[in-house]
Tab-separated table of C-alpha atoms and ligand atoms in Angstrom:
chain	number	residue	atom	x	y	z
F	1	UNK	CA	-110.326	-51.404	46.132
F	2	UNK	CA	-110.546	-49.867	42.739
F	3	UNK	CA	-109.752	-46.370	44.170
F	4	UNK	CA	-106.324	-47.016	45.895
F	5	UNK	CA	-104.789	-49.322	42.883
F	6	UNK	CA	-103.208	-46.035	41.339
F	7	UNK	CA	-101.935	-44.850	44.311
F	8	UNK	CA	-99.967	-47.975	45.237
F	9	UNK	CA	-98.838	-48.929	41.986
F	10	UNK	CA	-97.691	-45.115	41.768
F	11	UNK	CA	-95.874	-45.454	45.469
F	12	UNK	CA	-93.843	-48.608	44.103
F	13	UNK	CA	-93.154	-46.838	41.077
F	14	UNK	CA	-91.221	-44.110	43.425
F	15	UNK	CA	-89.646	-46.723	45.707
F	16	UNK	CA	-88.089	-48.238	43.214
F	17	UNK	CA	-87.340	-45.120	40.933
F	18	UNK	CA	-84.728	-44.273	44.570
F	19	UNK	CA	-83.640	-47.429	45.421
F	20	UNK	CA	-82.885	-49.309	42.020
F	21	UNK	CA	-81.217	-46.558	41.366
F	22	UNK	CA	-78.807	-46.951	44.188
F	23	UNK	CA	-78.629	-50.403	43.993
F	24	UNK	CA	-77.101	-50.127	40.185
F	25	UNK	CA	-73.743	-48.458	40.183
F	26	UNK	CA	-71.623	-48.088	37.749
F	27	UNK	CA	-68.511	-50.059	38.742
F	28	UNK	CA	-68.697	-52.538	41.330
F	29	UNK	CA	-66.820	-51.679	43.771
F	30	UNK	CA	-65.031	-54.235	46.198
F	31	UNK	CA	-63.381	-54.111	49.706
F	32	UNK	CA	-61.005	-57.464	48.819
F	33	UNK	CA	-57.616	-57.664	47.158
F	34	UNK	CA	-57.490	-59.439	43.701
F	35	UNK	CA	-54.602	-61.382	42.866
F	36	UNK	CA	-54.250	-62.875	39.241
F	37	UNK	CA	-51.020	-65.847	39.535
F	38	UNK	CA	-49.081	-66.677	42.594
F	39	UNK	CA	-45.702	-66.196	44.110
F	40	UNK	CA	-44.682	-69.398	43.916
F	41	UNK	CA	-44.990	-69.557	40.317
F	42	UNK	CA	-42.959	-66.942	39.733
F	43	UNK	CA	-39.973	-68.415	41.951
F	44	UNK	CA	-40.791	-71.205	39.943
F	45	UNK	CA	-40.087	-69.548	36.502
F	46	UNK	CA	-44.028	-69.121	35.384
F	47	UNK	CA	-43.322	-65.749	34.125
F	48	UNK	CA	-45.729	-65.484	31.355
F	49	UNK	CA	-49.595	-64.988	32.094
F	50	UNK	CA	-52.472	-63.676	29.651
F	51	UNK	CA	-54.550	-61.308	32.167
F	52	UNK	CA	-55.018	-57.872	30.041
F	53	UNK	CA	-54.693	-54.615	32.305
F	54	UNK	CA	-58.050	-53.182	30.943
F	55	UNK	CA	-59.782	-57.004	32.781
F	56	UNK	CA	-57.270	-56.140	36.004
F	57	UNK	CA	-58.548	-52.613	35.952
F	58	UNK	CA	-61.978	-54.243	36.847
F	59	UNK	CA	-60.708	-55.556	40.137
F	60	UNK	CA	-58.892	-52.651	41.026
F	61	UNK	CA	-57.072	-49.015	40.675
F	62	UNK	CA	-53.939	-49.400	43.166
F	63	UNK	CA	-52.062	-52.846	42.663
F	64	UNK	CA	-48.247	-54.560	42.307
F	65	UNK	CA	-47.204	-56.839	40.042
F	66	UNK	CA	-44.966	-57.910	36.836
F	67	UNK	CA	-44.936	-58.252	33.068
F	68	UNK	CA	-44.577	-60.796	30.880
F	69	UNK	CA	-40.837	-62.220	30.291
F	70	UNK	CA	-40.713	-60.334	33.507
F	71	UNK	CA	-39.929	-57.352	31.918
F	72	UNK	CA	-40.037	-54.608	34.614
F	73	UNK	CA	-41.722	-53.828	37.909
F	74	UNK	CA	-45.439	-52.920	37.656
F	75	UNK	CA	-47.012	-50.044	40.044
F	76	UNK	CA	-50.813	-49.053	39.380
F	77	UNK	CA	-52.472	-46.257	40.849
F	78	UNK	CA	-55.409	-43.996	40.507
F	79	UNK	CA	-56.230	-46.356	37.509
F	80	UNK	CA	-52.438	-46.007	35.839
F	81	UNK	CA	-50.657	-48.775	35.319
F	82	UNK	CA	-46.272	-47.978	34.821
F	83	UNK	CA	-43.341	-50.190	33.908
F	84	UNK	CA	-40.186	-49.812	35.724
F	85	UNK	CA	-37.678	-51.059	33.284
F	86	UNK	CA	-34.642	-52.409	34.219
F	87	UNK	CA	-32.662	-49.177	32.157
F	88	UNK	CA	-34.441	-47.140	34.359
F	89	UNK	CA	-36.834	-45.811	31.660
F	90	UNK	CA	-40.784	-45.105	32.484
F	91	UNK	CA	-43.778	-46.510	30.320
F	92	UNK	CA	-47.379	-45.960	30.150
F	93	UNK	CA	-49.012	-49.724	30.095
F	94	UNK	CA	-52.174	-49.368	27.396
F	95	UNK	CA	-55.208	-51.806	28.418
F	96	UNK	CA	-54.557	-54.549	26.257
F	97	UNK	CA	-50.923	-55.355	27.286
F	98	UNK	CA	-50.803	-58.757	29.448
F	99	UNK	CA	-49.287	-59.934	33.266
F	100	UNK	CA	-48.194	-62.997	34.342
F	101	UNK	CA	-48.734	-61.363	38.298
F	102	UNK	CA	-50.417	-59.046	39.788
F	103	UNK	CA	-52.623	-58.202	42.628
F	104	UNK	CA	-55.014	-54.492	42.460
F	105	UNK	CA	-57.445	-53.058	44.967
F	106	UNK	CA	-59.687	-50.252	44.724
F	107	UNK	CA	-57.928	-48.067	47.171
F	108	UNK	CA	-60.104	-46.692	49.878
F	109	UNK	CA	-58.242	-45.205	53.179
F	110	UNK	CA	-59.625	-46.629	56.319
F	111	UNK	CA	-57.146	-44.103	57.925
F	112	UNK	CA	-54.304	-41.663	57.101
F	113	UNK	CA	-51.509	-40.438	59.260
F	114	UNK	CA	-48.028	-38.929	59.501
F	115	UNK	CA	-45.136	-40.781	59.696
F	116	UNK	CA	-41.996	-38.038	60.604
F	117	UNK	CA	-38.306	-38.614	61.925
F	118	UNK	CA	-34.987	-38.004	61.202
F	119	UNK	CA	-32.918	-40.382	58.969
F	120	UNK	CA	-36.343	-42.421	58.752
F	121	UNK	CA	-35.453	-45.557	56.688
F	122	UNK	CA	-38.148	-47.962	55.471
F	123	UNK	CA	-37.643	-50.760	58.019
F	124	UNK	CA	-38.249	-48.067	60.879
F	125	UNK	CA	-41.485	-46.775	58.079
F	126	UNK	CA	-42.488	-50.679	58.495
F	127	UNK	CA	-42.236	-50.734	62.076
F	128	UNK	CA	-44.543	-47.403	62.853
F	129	UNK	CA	-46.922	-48.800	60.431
F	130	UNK	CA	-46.956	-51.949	61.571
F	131	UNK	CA	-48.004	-50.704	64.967
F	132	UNK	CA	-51.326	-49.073	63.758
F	133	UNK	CA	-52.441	-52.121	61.390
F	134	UNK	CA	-54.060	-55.932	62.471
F	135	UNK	CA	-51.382	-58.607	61.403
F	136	UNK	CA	-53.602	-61.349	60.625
F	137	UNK	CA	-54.914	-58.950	57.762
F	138	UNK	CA	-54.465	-57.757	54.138
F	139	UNK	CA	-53.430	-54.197	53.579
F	140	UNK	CA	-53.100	-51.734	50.556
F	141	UNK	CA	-50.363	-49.216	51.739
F	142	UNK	CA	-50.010	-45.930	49.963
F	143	UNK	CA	-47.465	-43.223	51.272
F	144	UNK	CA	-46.261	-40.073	49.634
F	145	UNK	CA	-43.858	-37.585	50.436
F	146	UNK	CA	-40.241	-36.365	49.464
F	147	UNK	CA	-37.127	-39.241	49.735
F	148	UNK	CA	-33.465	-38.211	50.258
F	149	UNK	CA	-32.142	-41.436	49.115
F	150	UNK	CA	-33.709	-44.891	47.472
F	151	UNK	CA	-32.453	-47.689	46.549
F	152	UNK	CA	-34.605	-49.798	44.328
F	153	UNK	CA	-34.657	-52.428	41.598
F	154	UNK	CA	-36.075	-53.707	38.413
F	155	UNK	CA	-35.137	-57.081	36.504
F	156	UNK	CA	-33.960	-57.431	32.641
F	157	UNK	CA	-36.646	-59.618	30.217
F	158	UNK	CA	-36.058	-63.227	30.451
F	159	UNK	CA	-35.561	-65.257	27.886
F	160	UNK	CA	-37.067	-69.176	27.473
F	161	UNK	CA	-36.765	-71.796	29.072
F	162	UNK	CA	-36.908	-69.279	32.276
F	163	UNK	CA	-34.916	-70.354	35.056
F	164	UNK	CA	-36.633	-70.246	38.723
F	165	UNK	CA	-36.242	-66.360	39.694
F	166	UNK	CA	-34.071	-66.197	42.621
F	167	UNK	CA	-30.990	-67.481	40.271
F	168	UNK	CA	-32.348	-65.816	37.474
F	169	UNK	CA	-31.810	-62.468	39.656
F	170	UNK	CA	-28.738	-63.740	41.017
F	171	UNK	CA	-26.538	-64.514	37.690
F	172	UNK	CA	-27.253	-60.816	36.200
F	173	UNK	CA	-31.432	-60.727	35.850
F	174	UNK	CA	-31.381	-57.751	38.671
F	175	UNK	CA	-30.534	-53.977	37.617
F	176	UNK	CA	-29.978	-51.911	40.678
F	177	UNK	CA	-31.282	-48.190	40.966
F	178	UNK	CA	-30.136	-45.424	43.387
F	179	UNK	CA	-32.348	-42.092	43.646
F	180	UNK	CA	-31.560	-38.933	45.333
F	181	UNK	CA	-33.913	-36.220	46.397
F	182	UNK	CA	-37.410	-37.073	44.830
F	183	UNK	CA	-41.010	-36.935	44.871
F	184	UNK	CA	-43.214	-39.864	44.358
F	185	UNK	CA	-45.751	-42.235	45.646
F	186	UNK	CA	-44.617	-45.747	47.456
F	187	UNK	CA	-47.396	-48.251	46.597
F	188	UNK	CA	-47.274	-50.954	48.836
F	189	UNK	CA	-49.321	-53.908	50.588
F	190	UNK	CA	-49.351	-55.779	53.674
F	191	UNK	CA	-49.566	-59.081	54.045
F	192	UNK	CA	-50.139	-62.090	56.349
F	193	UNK	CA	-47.746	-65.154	57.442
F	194	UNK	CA	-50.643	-66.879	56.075
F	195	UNK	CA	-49.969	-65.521	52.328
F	196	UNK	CA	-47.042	-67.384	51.724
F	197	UNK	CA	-47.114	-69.394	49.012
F	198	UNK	CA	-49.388	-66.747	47.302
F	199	UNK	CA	-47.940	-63.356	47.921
F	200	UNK	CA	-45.010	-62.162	49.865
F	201	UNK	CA	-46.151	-61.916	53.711
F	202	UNK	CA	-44.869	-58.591	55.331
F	203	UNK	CA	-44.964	-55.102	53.570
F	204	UNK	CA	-43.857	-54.894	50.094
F	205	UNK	CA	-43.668	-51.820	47.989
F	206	UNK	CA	-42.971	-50.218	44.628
F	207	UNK	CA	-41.984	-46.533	44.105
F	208	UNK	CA	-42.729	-44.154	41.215
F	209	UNK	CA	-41.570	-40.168	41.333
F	210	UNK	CA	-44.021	-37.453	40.847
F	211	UNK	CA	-42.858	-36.564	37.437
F	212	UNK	CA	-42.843	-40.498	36.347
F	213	UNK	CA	-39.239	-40.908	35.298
F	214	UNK	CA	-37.829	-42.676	37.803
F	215	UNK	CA	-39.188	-45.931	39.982
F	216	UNK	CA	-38.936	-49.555	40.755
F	217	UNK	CA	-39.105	-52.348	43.544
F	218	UNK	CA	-37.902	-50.528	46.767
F	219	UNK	CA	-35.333	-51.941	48.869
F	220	UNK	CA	-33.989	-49.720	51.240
F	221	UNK	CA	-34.318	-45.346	51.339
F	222	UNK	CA	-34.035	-42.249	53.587
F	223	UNK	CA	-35.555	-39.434	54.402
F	224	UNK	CA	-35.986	-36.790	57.046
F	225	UNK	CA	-39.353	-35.347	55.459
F	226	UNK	CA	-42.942	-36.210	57.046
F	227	UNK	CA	-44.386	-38.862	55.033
F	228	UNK	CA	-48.348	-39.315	54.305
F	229	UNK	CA	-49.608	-42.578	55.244
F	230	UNK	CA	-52.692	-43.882	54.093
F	231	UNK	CA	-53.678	-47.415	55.207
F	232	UNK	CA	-56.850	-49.426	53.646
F	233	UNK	CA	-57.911	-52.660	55.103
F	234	UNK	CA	-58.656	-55.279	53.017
F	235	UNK	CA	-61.881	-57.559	53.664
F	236	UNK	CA	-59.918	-60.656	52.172
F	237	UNK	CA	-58.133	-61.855	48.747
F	238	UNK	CA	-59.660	-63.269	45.561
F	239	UNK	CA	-56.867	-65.762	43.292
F	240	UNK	CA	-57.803	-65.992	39.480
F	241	UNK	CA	-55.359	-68.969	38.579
F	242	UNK	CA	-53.089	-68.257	36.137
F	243	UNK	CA	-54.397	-69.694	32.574
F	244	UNK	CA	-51.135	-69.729	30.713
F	245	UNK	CA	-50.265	-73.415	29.626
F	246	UNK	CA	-46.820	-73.164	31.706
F	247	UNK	CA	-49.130	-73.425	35.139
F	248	UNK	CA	-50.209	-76.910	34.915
F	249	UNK	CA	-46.619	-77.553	34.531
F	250	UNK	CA	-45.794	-76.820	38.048
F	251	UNK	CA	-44.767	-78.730	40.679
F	252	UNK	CA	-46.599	-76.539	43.430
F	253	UNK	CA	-45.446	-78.996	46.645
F	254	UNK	CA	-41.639	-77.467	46.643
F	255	UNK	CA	-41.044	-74.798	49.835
F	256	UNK	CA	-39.775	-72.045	48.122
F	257	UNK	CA	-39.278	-69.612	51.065
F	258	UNK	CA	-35.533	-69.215	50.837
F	259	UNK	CA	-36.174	-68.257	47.462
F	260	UNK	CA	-38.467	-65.894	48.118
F	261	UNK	CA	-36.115	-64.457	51.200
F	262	UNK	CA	-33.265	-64.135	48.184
F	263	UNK	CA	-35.454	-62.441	45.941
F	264	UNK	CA	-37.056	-59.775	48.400
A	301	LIG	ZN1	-41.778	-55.924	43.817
């Protein structure tokens, strides 16, 4: 018995010296979509939230979302987080800035394809994609390509008390954007009927050009260039609760989905 001791303990020495190795990455890496706050409270005028970008950059590189006093439209990706001001200017986010929404995925394409037609707007962009996805299911959407014509949005800072947001960008909160002839990435997600108090079920996207100086919420554009579609399905959602004191304030029973049809 003596004799084979070394040996074995020598084997499980090189077992583990392979696999504890590849069971310790770096970064843990997830297939779900982390959402910090929910839709509702926005509508609701919870626009204030203390989740850092370097803590959201843990759950994700590609993500949505807003900034505190809802001062611009957030887009993230490859790990870079931009506000969309309502002047139309551009800003690099550092880590240590704070959201009141969000929701981030580490973006891995189950599939890419070609979306190509002329005068393609973004309903009929919606409708092709929408063809080659499950609807019951959670999607992180990113296309690229060249745009003839976009129109997008971003809203001003709020000031307190906040009103709910669908009056707040009704009475003068909204700035409205028109692009021509750019380059950029759409960042968008899918989501499910079932999402609705939560997120914004359907497809909902952000834009940001090439050269960063231009972006925002995207309502509407045109283009008769092939677009790059890249589609990654989501294994499910995560919600951190929003720990700003303003959350326990809300009444969370109201149906808000005109709102949110007036808003989007
Ligand atoms: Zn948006």
């Amino acid at each position: 018995m003596k004799k084979t001791a070394a040996p074995i303990v020598l084997l499980a020495i090189l077992v583990c010296a392979v696999s504890c190795a590849d069971r310790a990455p770096a970064k843990k890496i997830t297939d779900f979509v982390y959402q910090y706050s929910i839709m509702d409270a926005l509508l609701a005028g919870v626009y204030d939230g203390n989740m850092t970008f370097g803590e959201l950059k843990k759950h994700g590189d590609f993500g949505l979302g807003g900034f505190n006093t809802l001062d611009g439209e957030l887009i993230m990706n490859h790990n870079e987080v931009y506000k969309m001001r309502y002047d139309g200017s551009i800003h690099a986010i550092p880590d240590a800035d704070r959201t009141g929404i969000a929701f981030v995925k580490f973006f891995r394409p189950d599939s890419t394809f070609a979306v190509h037609a002329k005068g393609l707007t973004y309903d009929m962009l919606k409708d092709s994609i929408s063809k080659r996805i499950a609807r019951n299911s959670i999607y992180a959407i990113r296309i690229t390509g060249k745009l003839k014509a976009i129109q997008a949005r971003a809203p001003h800072p709020a000031t307190k008390p906040y009103p709910p947001l669908a009056e707040y960008l009704a009475t003068g909160g909204q700035y409205n954007f028109d692009f021509e002839n750019v380059s950029g990435t759409l960042v968008g997600f899918y989501m499910p009927d079932y999402m609705e108090k939560t997120n914004i079920p359907g497809f909902h996207t952000h834009f940001i050009t090439d050269d960063r100086k231009q972006g925002g919420h995207i309502f509407d554009f045109v283009t008769d260039e092939p677009l790059t579609v890249e589609v990654d399905q989501a294994e499910g959602i995560t919600i951190a609760e929003n720990t700003h004191p303003d959350w326990q304030k809300l009444n969370l029973k109201e149906n808000r989905q005109n709102e949110l049809h007036q808003v989007e």
